Short mmCIF file of C-alpha atoms in Angstrom, two decimals:
data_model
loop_
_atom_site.label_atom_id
_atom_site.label_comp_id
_atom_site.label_asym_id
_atom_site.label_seq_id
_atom_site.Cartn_x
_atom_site.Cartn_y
_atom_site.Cartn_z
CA UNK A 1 0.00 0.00 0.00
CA UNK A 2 2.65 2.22 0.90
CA UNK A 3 4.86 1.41 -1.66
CA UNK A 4 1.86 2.24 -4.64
CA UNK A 5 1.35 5.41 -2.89
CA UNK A 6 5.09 6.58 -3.13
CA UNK A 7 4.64 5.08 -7.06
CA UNK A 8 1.55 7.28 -7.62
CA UNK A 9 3.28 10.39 -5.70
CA UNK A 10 6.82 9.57 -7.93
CA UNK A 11 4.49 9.71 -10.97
CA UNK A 12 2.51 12.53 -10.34
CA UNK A 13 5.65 14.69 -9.29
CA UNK A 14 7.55 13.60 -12.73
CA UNK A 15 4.58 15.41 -14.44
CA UNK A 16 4.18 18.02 -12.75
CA UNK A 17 8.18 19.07 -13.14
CA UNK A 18 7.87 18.11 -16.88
CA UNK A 19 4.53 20.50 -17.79
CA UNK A 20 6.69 23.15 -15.76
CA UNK A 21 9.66 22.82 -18.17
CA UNK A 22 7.02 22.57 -21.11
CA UNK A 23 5.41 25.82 -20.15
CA UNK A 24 8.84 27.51 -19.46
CA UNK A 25 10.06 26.72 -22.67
CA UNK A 26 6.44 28.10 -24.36
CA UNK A 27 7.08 31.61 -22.23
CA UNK A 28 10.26 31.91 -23.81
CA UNK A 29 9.52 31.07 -27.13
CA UNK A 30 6.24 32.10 -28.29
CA UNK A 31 5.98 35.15 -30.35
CA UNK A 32 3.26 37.40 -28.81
CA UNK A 33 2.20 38.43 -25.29
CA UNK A 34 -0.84 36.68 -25.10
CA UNK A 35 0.34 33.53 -26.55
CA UNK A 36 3.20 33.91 -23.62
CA UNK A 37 0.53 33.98 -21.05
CA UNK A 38 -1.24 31.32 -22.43
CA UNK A 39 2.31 29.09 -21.86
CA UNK A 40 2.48 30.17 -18.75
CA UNK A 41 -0.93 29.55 -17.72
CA UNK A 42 0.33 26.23 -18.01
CA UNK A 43 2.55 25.77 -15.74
CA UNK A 44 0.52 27.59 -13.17
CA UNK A 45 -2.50 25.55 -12.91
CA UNK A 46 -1.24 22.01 -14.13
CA UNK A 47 2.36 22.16 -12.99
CA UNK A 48 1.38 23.42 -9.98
CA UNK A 49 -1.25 20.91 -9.33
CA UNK A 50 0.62 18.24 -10.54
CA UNK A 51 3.45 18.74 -7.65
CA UNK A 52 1.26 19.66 -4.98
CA UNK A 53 -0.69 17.05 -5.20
CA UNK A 54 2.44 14.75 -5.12
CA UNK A 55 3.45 16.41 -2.12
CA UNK A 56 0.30 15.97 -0.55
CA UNK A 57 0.42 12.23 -0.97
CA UNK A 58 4.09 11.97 0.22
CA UNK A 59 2.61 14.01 3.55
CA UNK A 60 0.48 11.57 4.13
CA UNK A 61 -2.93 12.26 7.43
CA UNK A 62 -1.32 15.32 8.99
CA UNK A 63 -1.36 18.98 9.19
CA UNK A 64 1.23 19.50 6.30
CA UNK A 65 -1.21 17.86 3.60
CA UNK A 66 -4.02 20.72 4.80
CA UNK A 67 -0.96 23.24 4.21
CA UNK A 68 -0.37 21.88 0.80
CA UNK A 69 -3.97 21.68 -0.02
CA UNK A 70 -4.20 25.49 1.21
CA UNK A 71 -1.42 26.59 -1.31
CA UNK A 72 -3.02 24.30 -3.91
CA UNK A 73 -6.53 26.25 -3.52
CA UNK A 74 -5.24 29.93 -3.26
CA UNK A 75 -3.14 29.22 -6.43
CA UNK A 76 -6.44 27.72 -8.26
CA UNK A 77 -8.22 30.99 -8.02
CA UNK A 78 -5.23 33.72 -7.83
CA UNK A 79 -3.95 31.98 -10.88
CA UNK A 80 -6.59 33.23 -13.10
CA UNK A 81 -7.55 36.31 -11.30
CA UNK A 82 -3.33 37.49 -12.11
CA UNK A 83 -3.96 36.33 -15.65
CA UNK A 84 -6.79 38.48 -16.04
CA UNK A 85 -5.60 41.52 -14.74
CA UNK A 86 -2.68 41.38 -16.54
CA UNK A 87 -4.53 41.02 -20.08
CA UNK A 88 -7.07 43.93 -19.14
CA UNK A 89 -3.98 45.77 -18.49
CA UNK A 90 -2.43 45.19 -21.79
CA UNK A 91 -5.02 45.82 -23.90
CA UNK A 92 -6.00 48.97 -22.64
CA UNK A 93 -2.61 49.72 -22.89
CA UNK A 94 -2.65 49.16 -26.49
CA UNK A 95 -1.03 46.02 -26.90
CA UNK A 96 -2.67 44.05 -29.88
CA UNK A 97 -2.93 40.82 -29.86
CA UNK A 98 -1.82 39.95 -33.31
CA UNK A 99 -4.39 38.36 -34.90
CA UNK A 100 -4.45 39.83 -38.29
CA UNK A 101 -0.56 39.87 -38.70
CA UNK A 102 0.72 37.40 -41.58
CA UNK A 103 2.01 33.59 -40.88
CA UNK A 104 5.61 34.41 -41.29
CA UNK A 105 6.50 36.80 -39.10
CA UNK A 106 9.76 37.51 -37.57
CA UNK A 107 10.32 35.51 -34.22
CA UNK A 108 11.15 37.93 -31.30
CA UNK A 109 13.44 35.20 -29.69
CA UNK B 1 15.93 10.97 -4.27
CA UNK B 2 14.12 11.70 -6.83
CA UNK B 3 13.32 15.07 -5.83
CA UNK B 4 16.14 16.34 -7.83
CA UNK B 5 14.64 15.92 -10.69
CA UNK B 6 11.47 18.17 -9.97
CA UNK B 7 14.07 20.77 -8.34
CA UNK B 8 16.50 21.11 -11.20
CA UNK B 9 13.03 21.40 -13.43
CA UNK B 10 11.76 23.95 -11.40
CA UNK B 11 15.07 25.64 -11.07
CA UNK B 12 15.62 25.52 -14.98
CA UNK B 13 11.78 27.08 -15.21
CA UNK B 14 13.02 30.27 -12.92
CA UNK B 15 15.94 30.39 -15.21
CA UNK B 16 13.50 30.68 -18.83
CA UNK B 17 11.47 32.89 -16.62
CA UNK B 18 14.49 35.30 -16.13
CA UNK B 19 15.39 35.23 -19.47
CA UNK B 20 11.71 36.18 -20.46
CA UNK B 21 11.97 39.00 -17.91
CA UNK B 22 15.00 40.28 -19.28
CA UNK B 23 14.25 41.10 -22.82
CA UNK B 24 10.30 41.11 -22.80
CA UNK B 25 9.92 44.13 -25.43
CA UNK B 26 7.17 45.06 -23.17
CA UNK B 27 6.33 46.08 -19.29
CA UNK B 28 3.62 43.59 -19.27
CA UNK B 29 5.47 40.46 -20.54
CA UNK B 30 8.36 41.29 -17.59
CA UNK B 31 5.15 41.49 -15.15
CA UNK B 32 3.86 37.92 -16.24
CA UNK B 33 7.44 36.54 -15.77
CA UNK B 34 7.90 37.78 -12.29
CA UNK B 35 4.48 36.48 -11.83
CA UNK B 36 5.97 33.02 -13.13
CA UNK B 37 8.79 33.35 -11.03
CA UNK B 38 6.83 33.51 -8.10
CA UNK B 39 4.83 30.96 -8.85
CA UNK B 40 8.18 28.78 -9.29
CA UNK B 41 9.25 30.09 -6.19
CA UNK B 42 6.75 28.87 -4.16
CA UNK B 43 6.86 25.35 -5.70
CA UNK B 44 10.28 25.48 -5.23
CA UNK B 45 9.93 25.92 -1.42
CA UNK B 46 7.22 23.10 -1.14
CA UNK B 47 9.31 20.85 -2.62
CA UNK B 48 12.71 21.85 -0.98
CA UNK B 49 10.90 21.54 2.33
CA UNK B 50 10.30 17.85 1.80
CA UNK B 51 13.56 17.37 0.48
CA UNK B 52 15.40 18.40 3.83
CA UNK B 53 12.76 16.77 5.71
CA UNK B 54 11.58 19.84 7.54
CA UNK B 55 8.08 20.44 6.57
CA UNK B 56 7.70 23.90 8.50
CA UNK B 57 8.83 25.19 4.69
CA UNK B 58 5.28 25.04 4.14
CA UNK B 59 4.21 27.81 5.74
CA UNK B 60 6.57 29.90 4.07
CA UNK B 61 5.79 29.16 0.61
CA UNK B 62 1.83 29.70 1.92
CA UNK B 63 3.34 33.10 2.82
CA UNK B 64 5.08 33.99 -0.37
CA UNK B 65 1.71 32.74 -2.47
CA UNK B 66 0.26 35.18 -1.05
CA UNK B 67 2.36 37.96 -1.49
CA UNK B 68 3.34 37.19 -4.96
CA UNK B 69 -0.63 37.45 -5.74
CA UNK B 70 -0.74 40.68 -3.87
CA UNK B 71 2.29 42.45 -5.79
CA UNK B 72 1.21 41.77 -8.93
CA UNK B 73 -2.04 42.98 -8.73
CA UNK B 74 -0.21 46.32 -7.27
CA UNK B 75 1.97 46.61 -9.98
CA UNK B 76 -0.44 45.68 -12.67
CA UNK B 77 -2.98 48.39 -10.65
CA UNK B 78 -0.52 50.63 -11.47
CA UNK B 79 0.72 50.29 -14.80
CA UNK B 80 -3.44 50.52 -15.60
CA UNK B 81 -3.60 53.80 -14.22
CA UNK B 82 -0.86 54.92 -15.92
CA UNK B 83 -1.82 54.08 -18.98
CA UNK B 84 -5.23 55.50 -18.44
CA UNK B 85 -3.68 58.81 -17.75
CA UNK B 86 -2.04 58.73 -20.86
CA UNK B 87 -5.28 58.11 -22.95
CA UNK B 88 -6.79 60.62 -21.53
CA UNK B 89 -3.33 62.85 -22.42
CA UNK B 90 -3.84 62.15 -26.21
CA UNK B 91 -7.73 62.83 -26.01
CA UNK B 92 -7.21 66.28 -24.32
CA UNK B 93 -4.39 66.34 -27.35
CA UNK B 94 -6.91 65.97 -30.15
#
């Protein structure tokens, strides 16, 4: 029992670290702001979840796993509230998102 | 241990997210990677904390979650009103 509950945890912390990478790697590379926070999105609600909840199973019954389920919670709805702020910002900033530009365009690496 | 792994993962994450916040042509893609970066840091802390074994980590990444949600929304407050301001510059303008 023990043993398939360090097995799940292992599993469900090797996915979370590897959507984190993934949407790392988007934020750098995508070509617009939008499409940026639409990478990082990624790593803020599935990384995140992915990690915490493989911490929560190697906590095990005890006050930790409520700590871990706190963070886990608070980052599930300040995760979107951030993202929205930040696009309202933008775009009344003036920051278009690019929809009408051409296929090849040149990438702002 | 394979903790490592999700550390130097994380780790590498902060380090694109630096990057990012370094030459983001704009104010608000440096604002969503500090935003990152926080996030990062507070995974970062909840899984260091199990990796030395001293779960009291916990409360400090709770901690930083919270004020990582609190400065950007400052920041981004900000920037909004500053922009606003300048609309309202070019309408008086025209």
């Amino acid at each position: 029992m023990a043993m398939a509950v360090d097995v799940i945890s292992w599993m469900l912390l090797t996915a979370g670290g590897f959507f984190v990478l993934v949407g790392g790697i988007g934020a750098l590379r995508m070509p617009d702001l939008y499409t940026r926070m639409h990478a990082a999105s990624v790593t803020d609600s599935l990384g995140a979840m992915l990690v915490l909840s493989g911490l929560v199973l190697q906590a095990g019954f005890s006050l930790d796993a409520v700590k871990l389920a706190a963070i886990l919670i608070f980052m599930l709805f300040t995760s979107p509230t951030s993202a929205n702020a930040l696009a309202s910002a933008a775009l009344l900033a003036g920051i278009n998102p690019g929809l009408a530009k051409p296929w090849r365009q040149e990438p702002r690496s | 241990m394979l903790y490592y792994a999700v550390i130097v993962a994380i780790l590498a994450t902060m380090a694109l997210a630096l990057a990012r916040a370094l030459l983001g042509p704009s104010v608000y893609d440096r604002v969503l990677a500090v935003n990152m970066l926080g996030t990062k840091t507070v995974l970062l802390l909840a899984v260091a904390a199990f990796f030395i074994g001293r779960p009291d980590f916990l409360d400090l990444a709770l901690t930083y979650a919270l004020i990582n949600f609190i400065g950007t929304l400052a920041v981004l407050e900000f920037f909004r009103v500053r922009a606003q301001r300048r609309l309202a510059e070019e309408e008086k303008g025209d």
